[in-house]
Amino acid sequence: MGNNASLVDTLLQHLSIAFKIRDLGAPSFFLGIETIKTGGTLLLSQRRYMRDLLKRAGMTECKPLATPAAVTQAVSLATQPFENPTQYQRLVGALQYLTITSMDLSYSVNRLYQFIHAPTDEHWGLLKRVLRYVKGTLDLGLRLSRSGSADIHAFSDSD
């Protein structure tokens, strides 16, 4: 993929000498990431992956939330272990993959990862909150657009 077709063709020719390759054309869905072209931008979305994740957690009909974590509520030192730590581990691992296009989940998911070896009922509640946030962000993704400069620009909404 690139903005110079002849350069892309040259690269593919060089690669075909060393490797057996096949051009599959423009990407549409790869490794759980859907690419959607809209005008001059490309949207990377994991909507299908998010729906599958909610289904695995049994939360397809949950109410969405506007934030992935409560700002004012601290994690207490609960001692009641969660009854199914494997489920917690699988879902937190799946959420980690989701941070490719949803960087806003990074802090919350990494916080959940700190308890991966011994999750408690409270940690399960925090995980469910993150999944409710995911439910509310199904239509969001990572937007890539063309730029005339080589400068890197980043935007953040700290609210």
mmCIF file of C-alpha atoms in Angstrom:
data_model
loop_
_atom_site.group_PDB
_atom_site.id
_atom_site.type_symbol
_atom_site.label_atom_id
_atom_site.label_comp_id
_atom_site.label_asym_id
_atom_site.label_seq_id
_atom_site.Cartn_x
_atom_site.Cartn_y
_atom_site.Cartn_z
ATOM 1 C CA MET A 1 0.000 0.000 0.000
ATOM 2 C CA GLY A 2 1.392 3.389 -0.896
ATOM 3 C CA ASN A 3 0.838 6.617 -2.782
ATOM 4 C CA ASN A 4 3.381 5.854 -5.548
ATOM 5 C CA ALA A 5 2.094 3.004 -7.734
ATOM 6 C CA SER A 6 5.337 2.497 -9.659
ATOM 7 C CA LEU A 7 7.344 2.292 -6.429
ATOM 8 C CA VAL A 8 4.896 -0.260 -5.008
ATOM 9 C CA ASP A 9 5.149 -2.316 -8.228
ATOM 10 C CA THR A 10 8.955 -2.230 -8.101
ATOM 11 C CA LEU A 11 8.916 -3.379 -4.487
ATOM 12 C CA LEU A 12 6.531 -6.229 -5.311
ATOM 13 C CA GLN A 13 8.769 -7.337 -8.207
ATOM 14 C CA HIS A 14 11.822 -7.414 -5.928
ATOM 15 C CA LEU A 15 9.928 -9.348 -3.267
ATOM 16 C CA SER A 16 8.651 -11.867 -5.825
ATOM 17 C CA ILE A 17 12.238 -12.778 -6.703
ATOM 18 C CA ALA A 18 12.971 -13.911 -3.157
ATOM 19 C CA PHE A 19 9.505 -15.036 -2.037
ATOM 20 C CA LYS A 20 6.408 -16.594 -3.518
ATOM 21 C CA ILE A 21 3.904 -13.748 -3.227
ATOM 22 C CA ARG A 22 0.431 -12.935 -4.477
ATOM 23 C CA ASP A 23 -1.093 -9.459 -4.697
ATOM 24 C CA LEU A 24 -4.493 -9.566 -3.035
ATOM 25 C CA GLY A 25 -5.354 -5.985 -3.944
ATOM 26 C CA ALA A 26 -6.529 -3.314 -1.563
ATOM 27 C CA PRO A 27 -7.035 -4.550 2.003
ATOM 28 C CA SER A 28 -10.572 -4.787 3.325
ATOM 29 C CA PHE A 29 -10.362 -7.070 6.366
ATOM 30 C CA PHE A 30 -7.129 -8.397 7.846
ATOM 31 C CA LEU A 31 -6.357 -9.837 11.296
ATOM 32 C CA GLY A 32 -9.593 -8.507 12.751
ATOM 33 C CA ILE A 33 -9.077 -5.003 11.379
ATOM 34 C CA GLU A 34 -11.451 -3.669 8.737
ATOM 35 C CA THR A 35 -10.274 -0.908 6.405
ATOM 36 C CA ILE A 36 -12.961 1.472 5.205
ATOM 37 C CA LYS A 37 -12.151 4.086 2.549
ATOM 38 C CA THR A 38 -14.108 7.311 2.844
ATOM 39 C CA GLY A 39 -13.036 10.115 0.554
ATOM 40 C CA GLY A 40 -9.339 10.757 1.071
ATOM 41 C CA THR A 41 -9.151 8.963 4.416
ATOM 42 C CA LEU A 42 -8.823 5.394 5.577
ATOM 43 C CA LEU A 43 -10.635 4.226 8.705
ATOM 44 C CA LEU A 44 -9.215 1.250 10.592
ATOM 45 C CA SER A 45 -12.018 -0.363 12.561
ATOM 46 C CA GLN A 46 -12.249 -3.428 14.781
ATOM 47 C CA ARG A 47 -16.045 -3.350 14.950
ATOM 48 C CA ARG A 48 -16.451 -7.079 14.138
ATOM 49 C CA TYR A 49 -13.788 -7.986 16.671
ATOM 50 C CA MET A 50 -15.521 -5.815 19.285
ATOM 51 C CA ARG A 51 -18.870 -7.497 18.665
ATOM 52 C CA ASP A 52 -17.248 -10.923 18.932
ATOM 53 C CA LEU A 53 -15.575 -9.890 22.186
ATOM 54 C CA LEU A 54 -18.875 -8.693 23.652
ATOM 55 C CA LYS A 55 -20.505 -11.952 22.569
ATOM 56 C CA ARG A 56 -17.761 -14.031 24.253
ATOM 57 C CA ALA A 57 -18.310 -12.049 27.453
ATOM 58 C CA GLY A 58 -22.104 -12.463 27.244
ATOM 59 C CA MET A 59 -22.535 -8.683 27.058
ATOM 60 C CA THR A 60 -24.014 -8.070 23.597
ATOM 61 C CA GLU A 61 -27.079 -6.398 25.114
ATOM 62 C CA CYS A 62 -25.298 -4.387 27.821
ATOM 63 C CA LYS A 63 -25.801 -0.650 28.267
ATOM 64 C CA PRO A 64 -22.925 1.399 26.828
ATOM 65 C CA LEU A 65 -20.819 3.744 28.951
ATOM 66 C CA ALA A 66 -19.064 6.980 28.019
ATOM 67 C CA THR A 67 -15.802 6.236 29.869
ATOM 68 C CA PRO A 68 -13.788 3.015 30.266
ATOM 69 C CA ALA A 69 -12.989 3.614 33.947
ATOM 70 C CA ALA A 70 -14.477 5.503 36.858
ATOM 71 C CA VAL A 71 -12.348 8.555 37.528
ATOM 72 C CA THR A 72 -13.219 8.963 41.197
ATOM 73 C CA GLN A 73 -13.349 5.312 42.292
ATOM 74 C CA ALA A 74 -10.090 3.642 43.380
ATOM 75 C CA VAL A 75 -9.515 -0.109 43.220
ATOM 76 C CA SER A 76 -9.799 -1.556 46.709
ATOM 77 C CA LEU A 77 -7.874 -4.542 47.951
ATOM 78 C CA ALA A 78 -10.710 -7.037 47.621
ATOM 79 C CA THR A 79 -9.815 -10.586 48.579
ATOM 80 C CA GLN A 80 -12.715 -12.534 47.040
ATOM 81 C CA PRO A 81 -11.095 -14.332 44.049
ATOM 82 C CA PHE A 82 -13.022 -14.331 40.794
ATOM 83 C CA GLU A 83 -14.579 -17.749 40.140
ATOM 84 C CA ASN A 84 -13.323 -18.037 36.538
ATOM 85 C CA PRO A 85 -9.839 -16.508 36.227
ATOM 86 C CA THR A 86 -9.335 -18.087 32.778
ATOM 87 C CA GLN A 87 -12.284 -16.118 31.399
ATOM 88 C CA TYR A 88 -10.864 -12.912 32.896
ATOM 89 C CA GLN A 89 -7.445 -13.642 31.369
ATOM 90 C CA ARG A 90 -8.856 -14.369 27.915
ATOM 91 C CA LEU A 91 -10.994 -11.239 27.838
ATOM 92 C CA VAL A 92 -8.211 -8.956 29.072
ATOM 93 C CA GLY A 93 -5.892 -10.442 26.433
ATOM 94 C CA ALA A 94 -8.535 -9.825 23.771
ATOM 95 C CA LEU A 95 -8.920 -6.240 24.967
ATOM 96 C CA GLN A 96 -5.158 -5.761 24.653
ATOM 97 C CA TYR A 97 -5.437 -6.507 20.912
ATOM 98 C CA LEU A 98 -8.231 -3.948 20.662
ATOM 99 C CA THR A 99 -5.883 -1.133 21.698
ATOM 100 C CA ILE A 100 -4.422 -1.169 18.148
ATOM 101 C CA THR A 101 -7.270 1.038 16.952
ATOM 102 C CA SER A 102 -8.621 2.189 20.333
ATOM 103 C CA MET A 103 -5.696 3.755 22.125
ATOM 104 C CA ASP A 104 -8.119 5.285 24.625
ATOM 105 C CA LEU A 105 -8.404 1.811 26.151
ATOM 106 C CA SER A 106 -4.666 1.461 26.815
ATOM 107 C CA TYR A 107 -4.626 2.718 30.396
ATOM 108 C CA SER A 108 -7.695 0.751 31.501
ATOM 109 C CA VAL A 109 -6.595 -2.474 29.819
ATOM 110 C CA ASN A 110 -3.068 -2.239 31.188
ATOM 111 C CA ARG A 111 -4.534 -1.620 34.639
ATOM 112 C CA LEU A 112 -6.633 -4.794 34.280
ATOM 113 C CA TYR A 113 -3.494 -6.663 33.193
ATOM 114 C CA GLN A 114 -1.884 -5.947 36.553
ATOM 115 C CA PHE A 115 -4.343 -8.385 38.135
ATOM 116 C CA ILE A 116 -4.179 -11.089 35.449
ATOM 117 C CA HIS A 117 -2.740 -13.776 37.736
ATOM 118 C CA ALA A 118 -5.174 -13.353 40.617
ATOM 119 C CA PRO A 119 -8.318 -11.464 39.570
ATOM 120 C CA THR A 120 -10.990 -10.726 42.140
ATOM 121 C CA ASP A 121 -14.708 -10.086 41.763
ATOM 122 C CA GLU A 122 -13.964 -6.352 41.818
ATOM 123 C CA HIS A 123 -11.521 -6.723 38.921
ATOM 124 C CA TRP A 124 -14.212 -8.585 36.993
ATOM 125 C CA GLY A 125 -16.520 -5.626 37.595
ATOM 126 C CA LEU A 126 -13.862 -3.254 36.237
ATOM 127 C CA LEU A 127 -13.454 -5.486 33.175
ATOM 128 C CA LYS A 128 -17.201 -5.417 32.559
ATOM 129 C CA ARG A 129 -17.131 -1.622 32.752
ATOM 130 C CA VAL A 130 -14.472 -1.512 30.023
ATOM 131 C CA LEU A 131 -16.603 -3.858 27.895
ATOM 132 C CA ARG A 132 -19.611 -1.559 28.364
ATOM 133 C CA TYR A 133 -17.420 1.297 27.089
ATOM 134 C CA VAL A 134 -16.443 -0.867 24.097
ATOM 135 C CA LYS A 135 -20.145 -1.353 23.379
ATOM 136 C CA GLY A 136 -20.527 2.430 23.134
ATOM 137 C CA THR A 137 -17.579 2.829 20.756
ATOM 138 C CA LEU A 138 -18.414 0.208 18.113
ATOM 139 C CA ASP A 139 -18.529 2.787 15.337
ATOM 140 C CA LEU A 140 -15.224 4.456 16.179
ATOM 141 C CA GLY A 141 -11.826 3.638 14.742
ATOM 142 C CA LEU A 142 -8.447 4.992 13.798
ATOM 143 C CA ARG A 143 -8.659 7.518 10.951
ATOM 144 C CA LEU A 144 -5.652 7.855 8.662
ATOM 145 C CA SER A 145 -5.523 10.769 6.253
ATOM 146 C CA ARG A 146 -3.087 12.048 3.673
ATOM 147 C CA SER A 147 -0.768 14.853 4.650
ATOM 148 C CA GLY A 148 1.433 17.133 2.594
ATOM 149 C CA SER A 149 4.108 17.261 5.274
ATOM 150 C CA ALA A 150 6.195 14.690 7.104
ATOM 151 C CA ASP A 151 5.278 16.191 10.485
ATOM 152 C CA ILE A 152 3.585 13.911 12.989
ATOM 153 C CA HIS A 153 0.346 15.231 14.470
ATOM 154 C CA ALA A 154 -1.552 13.713 17.380
ATOM 155 C CA PHE A 155 -4.804 14.750 18.988
ATOM 156 C CA SER A 156 -6.100 13.880 22.439
ATOM 157 C CA ASP A 157 -9.331 14.513 24.264
ATOM 158 C CA SER A 158 -8.375 14.513 27.927
ATOM 159 C CA ASP A 159 -11.958 14.829 29.156
#
